[in-house]
Short mmCIF file of C-alpha atoms and ligand atoms in Angstrom, two decimals:
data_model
loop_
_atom_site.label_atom_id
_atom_site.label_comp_id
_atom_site.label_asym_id
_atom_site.label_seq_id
_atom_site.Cartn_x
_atom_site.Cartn_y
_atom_site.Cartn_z
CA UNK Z 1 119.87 82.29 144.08
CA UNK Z 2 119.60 81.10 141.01
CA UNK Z 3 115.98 82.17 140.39
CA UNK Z 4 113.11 81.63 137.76
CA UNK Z 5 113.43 85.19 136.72
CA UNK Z 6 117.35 84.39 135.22
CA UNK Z 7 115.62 81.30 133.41
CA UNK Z 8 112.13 83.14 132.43
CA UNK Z 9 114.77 86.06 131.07
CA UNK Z 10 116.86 83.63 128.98
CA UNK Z 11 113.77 82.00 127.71
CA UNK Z 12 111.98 84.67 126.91
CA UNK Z 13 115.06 86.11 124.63
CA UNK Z 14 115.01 82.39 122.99
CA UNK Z 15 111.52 82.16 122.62
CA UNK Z 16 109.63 85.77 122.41
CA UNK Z 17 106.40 86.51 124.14
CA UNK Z 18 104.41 88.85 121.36
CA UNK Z 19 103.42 91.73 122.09
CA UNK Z 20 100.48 92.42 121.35
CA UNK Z 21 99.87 89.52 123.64
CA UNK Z 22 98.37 86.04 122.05
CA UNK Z 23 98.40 83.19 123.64
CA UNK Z 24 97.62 81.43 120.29
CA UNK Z 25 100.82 83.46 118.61
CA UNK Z 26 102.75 82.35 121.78
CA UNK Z 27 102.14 78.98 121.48
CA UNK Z 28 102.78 78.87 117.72
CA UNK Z 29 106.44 80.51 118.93
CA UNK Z 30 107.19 78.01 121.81
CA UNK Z 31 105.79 75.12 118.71
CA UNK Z 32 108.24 76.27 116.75
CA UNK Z 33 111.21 76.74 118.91
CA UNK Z 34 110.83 72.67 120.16
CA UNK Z 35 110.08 71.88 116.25
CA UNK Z 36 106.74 70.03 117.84
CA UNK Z 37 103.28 70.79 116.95
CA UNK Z 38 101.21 72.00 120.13
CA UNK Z 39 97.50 71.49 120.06
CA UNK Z 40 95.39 73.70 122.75
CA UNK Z 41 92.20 71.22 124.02
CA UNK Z 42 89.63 73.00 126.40
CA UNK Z 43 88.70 70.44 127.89
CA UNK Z 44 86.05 69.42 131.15
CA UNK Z 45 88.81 68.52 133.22
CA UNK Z 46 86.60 67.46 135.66
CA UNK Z 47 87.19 63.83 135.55
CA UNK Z 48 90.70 64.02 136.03
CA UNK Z 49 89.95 64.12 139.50
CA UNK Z 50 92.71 66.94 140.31
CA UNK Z 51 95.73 64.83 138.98
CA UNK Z 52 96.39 67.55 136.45
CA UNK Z 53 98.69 70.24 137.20
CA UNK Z 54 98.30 73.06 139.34
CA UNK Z 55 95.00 73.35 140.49
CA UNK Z 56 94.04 70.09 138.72
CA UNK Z 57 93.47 71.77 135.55
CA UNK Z 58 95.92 71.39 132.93
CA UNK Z 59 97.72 68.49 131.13
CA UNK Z 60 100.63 68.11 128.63
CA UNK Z 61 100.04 65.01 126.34
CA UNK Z 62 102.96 64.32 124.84
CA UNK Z 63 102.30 62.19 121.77
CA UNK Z 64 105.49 61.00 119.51
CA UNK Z 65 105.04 63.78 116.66
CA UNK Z 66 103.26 66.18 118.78
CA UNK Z 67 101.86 67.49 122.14
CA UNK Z 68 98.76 68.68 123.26
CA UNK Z 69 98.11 70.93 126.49
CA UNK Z 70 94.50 70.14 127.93
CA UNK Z 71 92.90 72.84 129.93
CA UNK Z 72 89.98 73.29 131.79
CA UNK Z 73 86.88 74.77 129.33
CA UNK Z 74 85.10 76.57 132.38
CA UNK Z 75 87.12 78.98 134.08
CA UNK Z 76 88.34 82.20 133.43
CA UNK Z 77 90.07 83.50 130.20
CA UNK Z 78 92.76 84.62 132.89
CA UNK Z 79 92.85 81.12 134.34
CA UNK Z 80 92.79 79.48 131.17
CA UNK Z 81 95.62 81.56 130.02
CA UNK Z 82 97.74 80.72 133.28
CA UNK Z 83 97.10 76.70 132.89
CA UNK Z 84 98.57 76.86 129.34
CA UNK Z 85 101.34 79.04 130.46
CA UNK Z 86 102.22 76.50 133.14
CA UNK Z 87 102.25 73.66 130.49
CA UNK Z 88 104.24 75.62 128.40
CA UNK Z 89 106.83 76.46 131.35
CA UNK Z 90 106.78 72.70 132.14
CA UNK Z 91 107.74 72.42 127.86
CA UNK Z 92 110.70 75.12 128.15
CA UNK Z 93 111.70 74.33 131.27
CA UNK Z 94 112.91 70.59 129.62
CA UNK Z 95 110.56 69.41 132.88
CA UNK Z 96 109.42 66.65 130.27
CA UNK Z 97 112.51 64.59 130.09
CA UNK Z 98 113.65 64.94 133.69
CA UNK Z 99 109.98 64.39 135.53
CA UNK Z 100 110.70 62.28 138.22
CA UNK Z 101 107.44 59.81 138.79
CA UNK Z 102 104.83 57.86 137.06
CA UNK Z 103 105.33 57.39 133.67
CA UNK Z 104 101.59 58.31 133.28
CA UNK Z 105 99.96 60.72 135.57
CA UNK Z 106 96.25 59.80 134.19
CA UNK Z 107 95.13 56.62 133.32
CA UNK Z 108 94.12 55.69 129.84
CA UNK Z 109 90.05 55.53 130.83
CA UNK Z 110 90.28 58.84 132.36
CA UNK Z 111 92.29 60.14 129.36
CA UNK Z 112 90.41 58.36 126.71
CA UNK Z 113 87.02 59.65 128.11
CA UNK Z 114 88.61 62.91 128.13
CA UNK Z 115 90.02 62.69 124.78
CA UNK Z 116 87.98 60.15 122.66
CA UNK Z 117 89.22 61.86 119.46
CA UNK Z 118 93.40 60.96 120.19
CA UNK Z 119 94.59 57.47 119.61
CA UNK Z 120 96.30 56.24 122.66
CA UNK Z 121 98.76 54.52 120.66
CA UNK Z 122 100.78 57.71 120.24
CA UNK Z 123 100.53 59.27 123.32
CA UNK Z 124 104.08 58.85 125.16
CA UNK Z 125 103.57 60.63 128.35
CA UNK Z 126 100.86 62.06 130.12
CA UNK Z 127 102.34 64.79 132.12
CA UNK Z 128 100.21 65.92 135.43
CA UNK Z 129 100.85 66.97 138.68
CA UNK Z 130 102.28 63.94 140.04
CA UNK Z 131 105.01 63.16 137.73
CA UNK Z 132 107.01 66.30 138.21
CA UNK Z 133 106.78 66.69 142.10
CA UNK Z 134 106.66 69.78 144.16
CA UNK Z 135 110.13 71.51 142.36
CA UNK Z 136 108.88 71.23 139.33
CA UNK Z 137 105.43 72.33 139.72
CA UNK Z 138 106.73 75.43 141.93
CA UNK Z 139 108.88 76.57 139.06
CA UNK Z 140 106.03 75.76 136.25
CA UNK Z 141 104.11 77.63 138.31
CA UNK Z 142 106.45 80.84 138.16
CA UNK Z 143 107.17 80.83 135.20
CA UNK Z 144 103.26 81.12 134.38
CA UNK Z 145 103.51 84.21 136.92
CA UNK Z 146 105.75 85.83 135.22
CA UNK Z 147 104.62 85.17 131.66
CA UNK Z 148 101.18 86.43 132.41
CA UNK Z 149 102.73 89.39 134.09
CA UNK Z 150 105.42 90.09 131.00
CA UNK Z 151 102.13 89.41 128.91
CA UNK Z 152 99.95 92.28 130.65
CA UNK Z 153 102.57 94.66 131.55
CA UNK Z 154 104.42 96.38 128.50
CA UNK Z 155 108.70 97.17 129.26
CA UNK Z 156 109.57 100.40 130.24
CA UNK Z 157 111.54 102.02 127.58
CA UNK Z 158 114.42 101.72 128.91
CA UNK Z 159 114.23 97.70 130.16
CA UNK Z 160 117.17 96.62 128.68
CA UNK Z 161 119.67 98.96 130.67
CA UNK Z 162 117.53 98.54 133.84
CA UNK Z 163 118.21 94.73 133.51
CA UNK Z 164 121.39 95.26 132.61
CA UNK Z 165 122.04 97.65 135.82
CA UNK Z 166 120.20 95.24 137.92
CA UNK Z 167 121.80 92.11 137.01
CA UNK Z 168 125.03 93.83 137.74
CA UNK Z 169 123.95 95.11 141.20
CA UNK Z 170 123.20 91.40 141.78
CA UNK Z 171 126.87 89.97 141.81
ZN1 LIG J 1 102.48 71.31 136.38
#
């Protein structure tokens, strides 16, 4: 199959994870990489009534010169991390221009209580569970999985001939 862990490989050669681990370095990588500003809100996602993504958590706001990922203030640093990360995959992934659904997941109460600060005008696309559908989600999802796990878990020495065996063995 053409899995997540071929794509999470290529995109993690394009766009580094750091090691040490940041999320904040990580996102200033992936920021640079789509030449778009990317603004981390914590957030009481509360009110979005579970329309974000995953477990209801996490939104990409996609404004015309910039995006912001919202994320839920109150959970875990671990959690946190893991609803950015699946933003992020959604990003990489090019899940923005392809989402199937509503062109707004949220509507513009919900997102202006949530966000009094941004001017609606600019935002293009509010990007939550709904408009991406199951595929989409699945593979933001993994990709989150696997960037938390590349982020916590240093290479072996030798990774880059074990992937290289591997891959072969694969064929
Ligand atoms: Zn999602």
């Amino acid at each position: 199959m053409s899995s997540m862990a071929d794509r999470f490989r290529e995109l993690s050669d394009a766009v580094p994870i750091p090691r040490p681990w940041s999320l904040d370095a990580y996102v200033a990588v992936v920021a640079e990489y789509r030449k778009r500003p990317i603004t981390l809100a914590p957030m009481d996602t509360s009110g979005l009534g579970g329309t974000g993504c995953g477990t209801g958590s996490g939104l990409w706001i996609a404004r015309h010169d910039d995006d912001i990922i919202v994320y839920d203030r109150d959970t875990s640093p671990w959690h946190a991390q893991h609803i950015v990360l699946h933003e992020v995959g959604h990003m990489l992934l090019d899940h923005g221009q392809q989402h199937t659904g509503q062109p707004d997941a949220v509507g513009s109460d919900a997102l202006s209580r949530l966000l009094p600060s941004i001017s609606l005008d600019s935002v293009r696309r509010v990007l939550g569970r709904d408009a991406y559908g199951d595929d989409y989600e699945r593979d933001a999802e993994a990709f989150a999985d696997a960037a938390m796990l590349h982020a916590t878990q240093p290479p072996p020495p030798n990774s880059s001939m074990r992937r290289t065996f591997f891959r072969g063995r694969r064929r």
